Amino acid sequence: MRLLANLIFVAHLVYGTDIQSPSDVTPTDHGVKFRVGARDVELAVEGESAFRLSIGARGSTSNSRTTMQIPDPMIAEQESFAKFDYCVKDYVVTLQTAFGSMSIDTSTSGFTLRDSKGDEISATPALFSDQGGCNVSLAGYDVQDGERTSKNPFGTTSSSEEECCEACQADDECDVWIYALGNQKDVNSSDSANCWTMKAVTAFKPAQNRAVGGPHLPPSSPMAIRLGGKSDAKFYGTGAGGSTARTLLRTGSSPHVVNTEFFIPSYWTTDGYRALGVSSLNYSAECLYAYPASWNKGDDGSVSWSIAAPQGLDIYLMPAESMKDGISALWELTGRPALPPRYAFGFHASRWGWKNAQYIDHILNEFRNGSFPIDSWISDFEWFAIHPDYLLPEEGESDYMDFGYNNVTFPDPVAQLKHYHEDLHVRFGGIRKPRLGNKDLLVMARSKNWTVNAPHGGGAPGASRNLNYTIPAVREWYYQHQAHYLKDGVDYFWNDEGESYYFAFHHWNQAEFDGNNIYLNNTRFWSINRAFTVGMQRMGAITWTGDQPVSWDALGNHPGYVLNWGLAGSHIVTCDTGGFSGADTPVLLLVRWYQYASLMPIMRVHSTLEDLPHFPFLYGEEAGNAMRKALELRYRLLPYHYSLAHAAYLKGGSPMMRPLAFEFSEDANVDDMTYPWLDGEGILCAPVLSQDNSTQVYLPGTAETQWFQWNSTRTISGGQTLTLSSVPLDFTPIYAKAGAVIPLGPVVQYSEYAHGSPLNVHVYAGASGSFSLFEDDGMGKEYMSGAGRVTTFTWDNDAKLLSWSVDGAIDASLVPFAFEEVTATVFFPGESEAVSKGPVPLGDKGNKIPFN
């Protein structure tokens, strides 16, 4: 592509600013800076595939060559930056790269974003306005005070924000207009009113389903940015909660973190780009666990951003034609998702209420003796504290231990942890809280101003006992006090109730991540967290869906949780299998939840202090056998899932769990579908999620698309819905697409077992396909520099040949669970049974198995 290094033109008068020579457009390290009206603006590149649009606070002027980028936890440090050129022609400044361009008309703030082919992605006649016109509004806000004008005391009915704005312009008293998004009415207005004209307004407040604008906005108002779009554009990837988990499509987002949900300041749109908004505030002044960068889709397809900008704002724009491109671009900007240890993809048994050391040993031996695979156990409060801290006074208690062990459950911590590791081959993860309970530690922390008064509305108790992890000294102090846990043998942490402020989980994980790097050197960090903000994924922080109720409805929500959260950047997700809040879990519900969770990126069970733990051997022989079968399937899929997680780390990689729309965008039936879903590219998962043992399964594609019943030669055409009834208790409906190549391991009781068995590669014929298996020691960080062994299996459907190539090597003495032989099972459509061959050596460079 021809870049525009020499196309510099003299511009004209811009809001009273004379651009008379190229020197009026100042180069910065990665872009250019200039003036639009009363604001500085910078167009820049960030990394290899993102644009950054920075807009300064009104009236401020920054150092001439200094970048305007706002430091923010979401944005990763970039190793390299795309090459760019810029041009100035008449009033328009354009930044050009190989991946696209963006332009601003400095006389109007008109804005255009184009892709690498030069096609227009987004265009708007005014990106922002300081004159309060009808082209820009603040979505996600309402007035905090003021009065309705005498002309419209009960509001009016408007068909759009623009019409509401026009009503304000026609009213001499009107300073601000309010518009109800999505037909959200006001109980104090006429039945049809959705527009209100206001006077004497001095402040705004965050509000779902509202937008504001007007000629006289309060000085503290957020800044309004409008991006153009097509009216039929679809939006994805903002997050989800219980009320939105069963849909994918979004019309806006007010970012926040609370128990069981999170939303982020970002989206991907079918118009062909990903956007991420950054405020100069790290949290909303009105609500600590909210982030002041919201967006809303207009009826015309435009996007209105409302961003608090006392020191300016950034919007990152990433041309991205597909949903896959959109999530990969977000990860390139904010950090690729780190690969957890291999054992994380096994099974984890958690509960609140481990009674004592003898009980712990008994339960773990029940798993082993009953051949229920398990890789770790997880404890709530009782591993480090003699009682929970919920009822502690604000000043704490003198005998409360924040960084100790409960001598009932851990009378000899080092010896116990060694026993779990070496004798039972089970690892341990302990809960952590972001606050202090010890009186002396609280006196110290408050004397240094290290605490934050957390609002309980987000789910974070403890009020002013919560630590402020934004302070570097707090993070250092914290990881030093946790260091002995890592040295003693604690493997990972489960971080709970960290919704004290929007980025609390991020900064808290940063403290743990830093400590892990110091005290465990080359061992991967991973943690389980109750909420997510963009950027946490690059540290290895994964998410669980919070304190879910014990109900069929909650189970039904879960596929959508994982899919939406994955599209928002957190693709490795787990849950409290069986539910957490409520009475004992019914047997049928627990079995079906196990079957669903066995196909999640991470699988764990959890339960309350009072309820029967969700351990499979406590629910009778029939149910126990069904749950064991689900666990065995999970462990057979471990090589596949581990490889998917590694692929997500690589440039261009995708989430493990994907909505059907991710791979079948041409099928309009799946645009908003969260069930069934895809496990990788080739497996379609449809576990039973209803009490009547039935389900309906839509197979995407066309009549030419072939789907196989799992582990069978039976095929079914795409584009149709299957109705399954009376599904047996131990059966999980799964399908594989023709061309799918699935590596399966043997059934093992823990992930690092030295099985000595061959890898069994399942091929579903009818189309060609491939899959890359990744193997390493499962614990170190060398994968980040390209170490490990990648075996790429390729099925040539015409030649009926499975071949593979091997890149890299691993030391079998250090990786006893590595595969050295391969067997292949091919499912040919229409045949009575599958054909199996092998084993044959994996080979240093590769090998092949013919089936002709």
PDB file of C-alpha atoms in Angstrom, residues 13-137:
ATOM      1  CA  LEU A  13      -8.749  28.501   9.700  1.00  0.00           C
ATOM      2  CA  VAL A  14     -10.058  25.930  12.200  1.00  0.00           C
ATOM      3  CA  TYR A  15     -12.205  27.200  15.089  1.00  0.00           C
ATOM      4  CA  GLY A  16      -9.893  30.195  15.189  1.00  0.00           C
ATOM      5  CA  THR A  17      -6.735  28.064  14.932  1.00  0.00           C
ATOM      6  CA  ASP A  18      -4.487  28.795  11.941  1.00  0.00           C
ATOM      7  CA  ILE A  19      -2.851  25.670  10.482  1.00  0.00           C
ATOM      8  CA  GLN A  20      -0.503  27.420   8.083  1.00  0.00           C
ATOM      9  CA  SER A  21       2.265  24.848   7.698  1.00  0.00           C
ATOM     10  CA  PRO A  22       3.129  21.224   8.495  1.00  0.00           C
ATOM     11  CA  SER A  23       4.595  22.470  11.774  1.00  0.00           C
ATOM     12  CA  ASP A  24       1.040  23.113  13.030  1.00  0.00           C
ATOM     13  CA  VAL A  25       0.519  19.335  12.920  1.00  0.00           C
ATOM     14  CA  THR A  26       3.086  18.083  15.418  1.00  0.00           C
ATOM     15  CA  PRO A  27       4.530  14.564  15.133  1.00  0.00           C
ATOM     16  CA  THR A  28       4.502  12.530  18.341  1.00  0.00           C
ATOM     17  CA  ASP A  29       6.242   9.198  18.966  1.00  0.00           C
ATOM     18  CA  HIS A  30       3.517   7.177  17.256  1.00  0.00           C
ATOM     19  CA  GLY A  31       1.255   9.716  15.570  1.00  0.00           C
ATOM     20  CA  VAL A  32       0.449  13.388  15.117  1.00  0.00           C
ATOM     21  CA  LYS A  33      -1.134  16.058  17.271  1.00  0.00           C
ATOM     22  CA  PHE A  34      -3.116  19.157  16.323  1.00  0.00           C
ATOM     23  CA  ARG A  35      -5.891  21.448  17.488  1.00  0.00           C
ATOM     24  CA  VAL A  36      -9.639  21.050  16.859  1.00  0.00           C
ATOM     25  CA  GLY A  37     -11.493  23.999  18.314  1.00  0.00           C
ATOM     26  CA  ALA A  38     -10.683  24.290  21.999  1.00  0.00           C
ATOM     27  CA  ARG A  39      -9.136  20.824  22.249  1.00  0.00           C
ATOM     28  CA  ASP A  40      -5.890  19.082  21.413  1.00  0.00           C
ATOM     29  CA  VAL A  41      -6.335  15.901  19.387  1.00  0.00           C
ATOM     30  CA  GLU A  42      -3.828  13.134  18.679  1.00  0.00           C
ATOM     31  CA  LEU A  43      -4.127  10.457  16.006  1.00  0.00           C
ATOM     32  CA  ALA A  44      -1.710   7.620  16.727  1.00  0.00           C
ATOM     33  CA  VAL A  45      -1.045   3.919  16.338  1.00  0.00           C
ATOM     34  CA  GLU A  46      -0.887   1.595  19.341  1.00  0.00           C
ATOM     35  CA  GLY A  47       0.912  -1.652  18.665  1.00  0.00           C
ATOM     36  CA  GLU A  48       0.593  -3.304  15.275  1.00  0.00           C
ATOM     37  CA  SER A  49      -3.167  -3.243  14.707  1.00  0.00           C
ATOM     38  CA  ALA A  50      -4.863  -0.444  16.681  1.00  0.00           C
ATOM     39  CA  PHE A  51      -5.448   3.261  16.227  1.00  0.00           C
ATOM     40  CA  ARG A  52      -5.556   5.580  19.209  1.00  0.00           C
ATOM     41  CA  LEU A  53      -7.720   8.695  19.084  1.00  0.00           C
ATOM     42  CA  SER A  54      -6.853  10.990  22.005  1.00  0.00           C
ATOM     43  CA  ILE A  55      -8.912  14.092  22.781  1.00  0.00           C
ATOM     44  CA  GLY A  56      -7.754  16.569  25.407  1.00  0.00           C
ATOM     45  CA  ALA A  57      -9.773  18.363  28.016  1.00  0.00           C
ATOM     46  CA  ARG A  58     -11.442  21.522  26.765  1.00  0.00           C
ATOM     47  CA  GLY A  59      -9.116  24.502  26.836  1.00  0.00           C
ATOM     48  CA  SER A  60      -6.038  22.512  27.875  1.00  0.00           C
ATOM     49  CA  THR A  61      -2.831  22.532  25.863  1.00  0.00           C
ATOM     50  CA  SER A  62      -0.299  19.730  26.196  1.00  0.00           C
ATOM     51  CA  ASN A  63       3.452  19.816  25.671  1.00  0.00           C
ATOM     52  CA  SER A  64       3.936  20.041  21.914  1.00  0.00           C
ATOM     53  CA  ARG A  65       5.598  16.667  21.239  1.00  0.00           C
ATOM     54  CA  THR A  66       4.265  14.771  24.244  1.00  0.00           C
ATOM     55  CA  THR A  67       1.855  11.929  23.572  1.00  0.00           C
ATOM     56  CA  MET A  68      -1.643  12.449  24.899  1.00  0.00           C
ATOM     57  CA  GLN A  69      -2.139   8.765  25.766  1.00  0.00           C
ATOM     58  CA  ILE A  70      -3.806   8.170  29.129  1.00  0.00           C
ATOM     59  CA  PRO A  71      -2.112   5.534  31.330  1.00  0.00           C
ATOM     60  CA  ASP A  72      -4.652   2.787  31.927  1.00  0.00           C
ATOM     61  CA  PRO A  73      -4.474  -0.770  33.344  1.00  0.00           C
ATOM     62  CA  MET A  74      -6.301  -2.173  30.329  1.00  0.00           C
ATOM     63  CA  ILE A  75      -3.603  -1.318  27.793  1.00  0.00           C
ATOM     64  CA  ALA A  76      -0.590  -3.620  27.515  1.00  0.00           C
ATOM     65  CA  GLU A  77       2.925  -2.368  26.954  1.00  0.00           C
ATOM     66  CA  GLN A  78       3.516  -2.721  23.214  1.00  0.00           C
ATOM     67  CA  GLU A  79       6.683  -4.344  21.902  1.00  0.00           C
ATOM     68  CA  SER A  80       6.395  -2.857  18.420  1.00  0.00           C
ATOM     69  CA  PHE A  81       4.346  -0.264  16.579  1.00  0.00           C
ATOM     70  CA  ALA A  82       2.952  -0.179  13.074  1.00  0.00           C
ATOM     71  CA  LYS A  83       4.588   2.138  10.572  1.00  0.00           C
ATOM     72  CA  PHE A  84       2.488   5.161   9.681  1.00  0.00           C
ATOM     73  CA  ASP A  85       2.432   8.314   7.601  1.00  0.00           C
ATOM     74  CA  TYR A  86       0.150  11.308   7.761  1.00  0.00           C
ATOM     75  CA  CYS A  87      -1.143  13.987   5.454  1.00  0.00           C
ATOM     76  CA  VAL A  88      -2.808  17.367   5.917  1.00  0.00           C
ATOM     77  CA  LYS A  89      -5.073  18.500   3.098  1.00  0.00           C
ATOM     78  CA  ASP A  90      -7.355  21.493   3.462  1.00  0.00           C
ATOM     79  CA  TYR A  91      -9.016  20.951   6.826  1.00  0.00           C
ATOM     80  CA  VAL A  92      -8.433  17.176   7.029  1.00  0.00           C
ATOM     81  CA  VAL A  93      -5.662  15.356   8.911  1.00  0.00           C
ATOM     82  CA  THR A  94      -5.231  11.684   7.959  1.00  0.00           C
ATOM     83  CA  LEU A  95      -3.129   8.987   9.633  1.00  0.00           C
ATOM     84  CA  GLN A  96      -2.378   6.113   7.253  1.00  0.00           C
ATOM     85  CA  THR A  97      -1.133   2.591   8.074  1.00  0.00           C
ATOM     86  CA  ALA A  98      -1.082  -0.803   6.388  1.00  0.00           C
ATOM     87  CA  PHE A  99      -4.124  -1.870   8.445  1.00  0.00           C
ATOM     88  CA  GLY A 100      -6.252   1.193   7.661  1.00  0.00           C
ATOM     89  CA  SER A 101      -6.559   4.928   8.138  1.00  0.00           C
ATOM     90  CA  MET A 102      -8.428   7.521  10.185  1.00  0.00           C
ATOM     91  CA  SER A 103      -9.129  11.138   9.352  1.00  0.00           C
ATOM     92  CA  ILE A 104     -10.462  14.209  11.148  1.00  0.00           C
ATOM     93  CA  ASP A 105     -11.810  17.336   9.520  1.00  0.00           C
ATOM     94  CA  THR A 106     -10.428  19.981  11.854  1.00  0.00           C
ATOM     95  CA  SER A 107     -13.122  22.500  10.868  1.00  0.00           C
ATOM     96  CA  THR A 108     -16.071  20.298  11.843  1.00  0.00           C
ATOM     97  CA  SER A 109     -14.540  17.346  13.787  1.00  0.00           C
ATOM     98  CA  GLY A 110     -15.922  15.097  11.044  1.00  0.00           C
ATOM     99  CA  PHE A 111     -14.314  11.675  11.356  1.00  0.00           C
ATOM    100  CA  THR A 112     -13.725   8.707   9.044  1.00  0.00           C
ATOM    101  CA  LEU A 113     -12.251   5.261   9.780  1.00  0.00           C
ATOM    102  CA  ARG A 114     -11.191   3.047   6.853  1.00  0.00           C
ATOM    103  CA  ASP A 115      -9.895  -0.515   6.595  1.00  0.00           C
ATOM    104  CA  SER A 116      -6.754  -1.781   4.852  1.00  0.00           C
ATOM    105  CA  LYS A 117      -8.535  -1.789   1.482  1.00  0.00           C
ATOM    106  CA  GLY A 118      -9.571   1.830   1.865  1.00  0.00           C
ATOM    107  CA  ASP A 119     -13.226   0.985   2.432  1.00  0.00           C
ATOM    108  CA  GLU A 120     -15.127   3.194   4.838  1.00  0.00           C
ATOM    109  CA  ILE A 121     -15.891   1.508   8.177  1.00  0.00           C
ATOM    110  CA  SER A 122     -17.288   4.420  10.152  1.00  0.00           C
ATOM    111  CA  ALA A 123     -17.985   8.063   9.292  1.00  0.00           C
ATOM    112  CA  THR A 124     -19.620  10.876  11.203  1.00  0.00           C
ATOM    113  CA  PRO A 125     -20.067  14.573  10.345  1.00  0.00           C
ATOM    114  CA  ALA A 126     -19.042  15.575  13.890  1.00  0.00           C
ATOM    115  CA  LEU A 127     -17.022  13.339  16.183  1.00  0.00           C
ATOM    116  CA  PHE A 128     -17.555  15.732  19.069  1.00  0.00           C
ATOM    117  CA  SER A 129     -18.938  19.204  19.663  1.00  0.00           C
ATOM    118  CA  ASP A 130     -18.382  21.866  22.297  1.00  0.00           C
ATOM    119  CA  GLN A 131     -21.384  23.822  21.044  1.00  0.00           C
ATOM    120  CA  GLY A 132     -24.093  21.450  22.341  1.00  0.00           C
ATOM    121  CA  GLY A 133     -25.683  20.606  19.004  1.00  0.00           C
ATOM    122  CA  CYS A 134     -27.983  17.681  18.226  1.00  0.00           C
ATOM    123  CA  ASN A 135     -25.271  15.536  16.663  1.00  0.00           C
ATOM    124  CA  VAL A 136     -23.719  14.402  19.959  1.00  0.00           C
ATOM    125  CA  SER A 137     -25.322  13.029  23.154  1.00  0.00           C
TER     126      SER A 137
END
